[in-house]
Amino acid sequence: MATPAPATAREALIHWWHVRSRPERRWLAAIAAVVALAVLWILFWQPLVRDTDRLVQRAPLDRAGLAEARRASDDIAGLARNAPAPQASDPRAALDAVLAARNLKGAATQIERIDNDRLRVTFERIDFDAFAAVLDALQREARLRPVEVVATARVEPGLVRADVTLSR
């Protein structure tokens, strides 16, 4: 009696399996288990071991980077704590105080307010070194920064005519 041909691949596989003897099925099951273990070893265990080794090697570098980031964070926090409070005083008063402290109040021939935070100062004749020192003092003491500076050399050596726009 002839057996009908299997219609699907699944039926063909089931038929092929039933045709095998019991020892053949055991051997095939053992081979399939070994192949499955080898595939699991190659696809999962080996990459896991490689990644673990790589992470173990990178750990000291990551710790050093973390320590540096913490130091930088502490430095930033220290700067924020030690930052000077913004001065709410009038910029004109701060400018006058710095000029008076440097005995240059008479050197400023024109001072005009542009808006609440900006001033334009004109020095007709000022020594260039004194001008640089005044700009530095304005930045440090009065928190007035030059946003525009035009310095023109005068005929006398070392003297300039300077127009400065200062801003808070």
PDB file of N, CA and C in Angstrom, residues 107-143:
ATOM      1  N   ALA A 107      39.392 114.900  31.870  1.00  0.00           N
ATOM      2  CA  ALA A 107      39.784 114.399  30.545  1.00  0.00           C
ATOM      3  C   ALA A 107      38.563 114.002  29.720  1.00  0.00           C
ATOM      4  N   ALA A 108      37.482 113.620  30.391  1.00  0.00           N
ATOM      5  CA  ALA A 108      36.257 113.247  29.681  1.00  0.00           C
ATOM      6  C   ALA A 108      35.541 114.527  29.299  1.00  0.00           C
ATOM      7  N   THR A 109      35.617 114.895  28.026  1.00  0.00           N
ATOM      8  CA  THR A 109      35.029 116.160  27.576  1.00  0.00           C
ATOM      9  C   THR A 109      33.545 116.055  27.321  1.00  0.00           C
ATOM     10  N   GLN A 110      33.053 114.885  27.039  1.00  0.00           N
ATOM     11  CA  GLN A 110      31.619 114.739  26.764  1.00  0.00           C
ATOM     12  C   GLN A 110      31.161 113.370  27.252  1.00  0.00           C
ATOM     13  N   ILE A 111      30.073 113.343  28.004  1.00  0.00           N
ATOM     14  CA  ILE A 111      29.464 112.091  28.473  1.00  0.00           C
ATOM     15  C   ILE A 111      27.979 112.190  28.165  1.00  0.00           C
ATOM     16  N   GLU A 112      27.483 111.269  27.376  1.00  0.00           N
ATOM     17  CA  GLU A 112      26.048 111.274  27.071  1.00  0.00           C
ATOM     18  C   GLU A 112      25.454 109.891  27.316  1.00  0.00           C
ATOM     19  N   ARG A 113      24.235 109.897  27.814  1.00  0.00           N
ATOM     20  CA  ARG A 113      23.529 108.646  28.089  1.00  0.00           C
ATOM     21  C   ARG A 113      22.789 108.232  26.818  1.00  0.00           C
ATOM     22  N   ILE A 114      23.017 106.997  26.370  1.00  0.00           N
ATOM     23  CA  ILE A 114      22.322 106.483  25.193  1.00  0.00           C
ATOM     24  C   ILE A 114      20.999 105.852  25.627  1.00  0.00           C
ATOM     25  N   ASP A 115      21.053 105.011  26.642  1.00  0.00           N
ATOM     26  CA  ASP A 115      19.852 104.439  27.257  1.00  0.00           C
ATOM     27  C   ASP A 115      20.191 104.136  28.706  1.00  0.00           C
ATOM     28  N   ASN A 116      19.381 103.344  29.391  1.00  0.00           N
ATOM     29  CA  ASN A 116      19.606 103.088  30.821  1.00  0.00           C
ATOM     30  C   ASN A 116      20.921 102.387  31.114  1.00  0.00           C
ATOM     31  N   ASP A 117      21.401 101.581  30.179  1.00  0.00           N
ATOM     32  CA  ASP A 117      22.600 100.785  30.434  1.00  0.00           C
ATOM     33  C   ASP A 117      23.801 101.188  29.596  1.00  0.00           C
ATOM     34  N   ARG A 118      23.686 102.176  28.719  1.00  0.00           N
ATOM     35  CA  ARG A 118      24.804 102.531  27.838  1.00  0.00           C
ATOM     36  C   ARG A 118      25.120 104.021  27.914  1.00  0.00           C
ATOM     37  N   LEU A 119      26.432 104.299  27.866  1.00  0.00           N
ATOM     38  CA  LEU A 119      26.943 105.661  27.877  1.00  0.00           C
ATOM     39  C   LEU A 119      27.944 105.823  26.742  1.00  0.00           C
ATOM     40  N   ARG A 120      28.023 107.032  26.214  1.00  0.00           N
ATOM     41  CA  ARG A 120      29.055 107.346  25.225  1.00  0.00           C
ATOM     42  C   ARG A 120      29.944 108.420  25.851  1.00  0.00           C
ATOM     43  N   VAL A 121      31.258 108.150  25.912  1.00  0.00           N
ATOM     44  CA  VAL A 121      32.225 109.044  26.540  1.00  0.00           C
ATOM     45  C   VAL A 121      33.240 109.464  25.492  1.00  0.00           C
ATOM     46  N   THR A 122      33.567 110.766  25.474  1.00  0.00           N
ATOM     47  CA  THR A 122      34.566 111.290  24.551  1.00  0.00           C
ATOM     48  C   THR A 122      35.712 111.896  25.356  1.00  0.00           C
ATOM     49  N   PHE A 123      36.924 111.466  25.032  1.00  0.00           N
ATOM     50  CA  PHE A 123      38.140 112.038  25.597  1.00  0.00           C
ATOM     51  C   PHE A 123      38.847 112.762  24.451  1.00  0.00           C
ATOM     52  N   GLU A 124      38.966 114.100  24.531  1.00  0.00           N
ATOM     53  CA  GLU A 124      39.642 114.852  23.461  1.00  0.00           C
ATOM     54  C   GLU A 124      41.148 114.587  23.467  1.00  0.00           C
ATOM     55  N   ARG A 125      41.752 114.561  24.647  1.00  0.00           N
ATOM     56  CA  ARG A 125      43.187 114.310  24.788  1.00  0.00           C
ATOM     57  C   ARG A 125      43.384 113.427  26.008  1.00  0.00           C
ATOM     58  N   ILE A 126      43.877 112.228  25.774  1.00  0.00           N
ATOM     59  CA  ILE A 126      44.171 111.338  26.900  1.00  0.00           C
ATOM     60  C   ILE A 126      45.375 110.488  26.526  1.00  0.00           C
ATOM     61  N   ASP A 127      46.224 110.251  27.516  1.00  0.00           N
ATOM     62  CA  ASP A 127      47.375 109.382  27.317  1.00  0.00           C
ATOM     63  C   ASP A 127      46.862 107.959  27.026  1.00  0.00           C
ATOM     64  N   PHE A 128      47.446 107.308  26.023  1.00  0.00           N
ATOM     65  CA  PHE A 128      46.950 105.996  25.607  1.00  0.00           C
ATOM     66  C   PHE A 128      47.023 104.976  26.743  1.00  0.00           C
ATOM     67  N   ASP A 129      48.121 104.982  27.525  1.00  0.00           N
ATOM     68  CA  ASP A 129      48.242 104.048  28.648  1.00  0.00           C
ATOM     69  C   ASP A 129      47.180 104.327  29.711  1.00  0.00           C
ATOM     70  N   ALA A 130      46.907 105.604  29.967  1.00  0.00           N
ATOM     71  CA  ALA A 130      45.867 105.959  30.938  1.00  0.00           C
ATOM     72  C   ALA A 130      44.500 105.532  30.415  1.00  0.00           C
ATOM     73  N   PHE A 131      44.288 105.652  29.122  1.00  0.00           N
ATOM     74  CA  PHE A 131      43.026 105.236  28.514  1.00  0.00           C
ATOM     75  C   PHE A 131      42.818 103.731  28.682  1.00  0.00           C
ATOM     76  N   ALA A 132      43.866 102.948  28.415  1.00  0.00           N
ATOM     77  CA  ALA A 132      43.763 101.497  28.597  1.00  0.00           C
ATOM     78  C   ALA A 132      43.495 101.149  30.060  1.00  0.00           C
ATOM     79  N   ALA A 133      44.136 101.850  30.979  1.00  0.00           N
ATOM     80  CA  ALA A 133      43.922 101.597  32.407  1.00  0.00           C
ATOM     81  C   ALA A 133      42.498 101.951  32.823  1.00  0.00           C
ATOM     82  N   VAL A 134      41.953 103.039  32.267  1.00  0.00           N
ATOM     83  CA  VAL A 134      40.570 103.427  32.593  1.00  0.00           C
ATOM     84  C   VAL A 134      39.591 102.375  32.079  1.00  0.00           C
ATOM     85  N   LEU A 135      39.809 101.885  30.874  1.00  0.00           N
ATOM     86  CA  LEU A 135      38.913 100.837  30.351  1.00  0.00           C
ATOM     87  C   LEU A 135      38.965  99.595  31.233  1.00  0.00           C
ATOM     88  N   ASP A 136      40.161  99.210  31.666  1.00  0.00           N
ATOM     89  CA  ASP A 136      40.301  98.050  32.547  1.00  0.00           C
ATOM     90  C   ASP A 136      39.582  98.300  33.876  1.00  0.00           C
ATOM     91  N   ALA A 137      39.771  99.473  34.458  1.00  0.00           N
ATOM     92  CA  ALA A 137      39.118  99.795  35.734  1.00  0.00           C
ATOM     93  C   ALA A 137      37.606  99.845  35.579  1.00  0.00           C
ATOM     94  N   LEU A 138      37.123 100.371  34.473  1.00  0.00           N
ATOM     95  CA  LEU A 138      35.676 100.401  34.250  1.00  0.00           C
ATOM     96  C   LEU A 138      35.099  98.991  34.195  1.00  0.00           C
ATOM     97  N   GLN A 139      35.825  98.076  33.596  1.00  0.00           N
ATOM     98  CA  GLN A 139      35.340  96.697  33.519  1.00  0.00           C
ATOM     99  C   GLN A 139      35.357  96.034  34.890  1.00  0.00           C
ATOM    100  N   ARG A 140      36.461  96.199  35.619  1.00  0.00           N
ATOM    101  CA  ARG A 140      36.597  95.516  36.911  1.00  0.00           C
ATOM    102  C   ARG A 140      35.727  96.150  37.995  1.00  0.00           C
ATOM    103  N   GLU A 141      35.761  97.444  38.105  1.00  0.00           N
ATOM    104  CA  GLU A 141      35.127  98.103  39.246  1.00  0.00           C
ATOM    105  C   GLU A 141      33.681  98.510  38.982  1.00  0.00           C
ATOM    106  N   ALA A 142      33.391  98.995  37.809  1.00  0.00           N
ATOM    107  CA  ALA A 142      32.047  99.514  37.536  1.00  0.00           C
ATOM    108  C   ALA A 142      31.210  98.565  36.693  1.00  0.00           C
ATOM    109  N   ARG A 143      31.800  97.467  36.246  1.00  0.00           N
ATOM    110  CA  ARG A 143      31.098  96.494  35.379  1.00  0.00           C
ATOM    111  C   ARG A 143      30.574  97.153  34.108  1.00  0.00           C
TER     112      ARG A 143
END
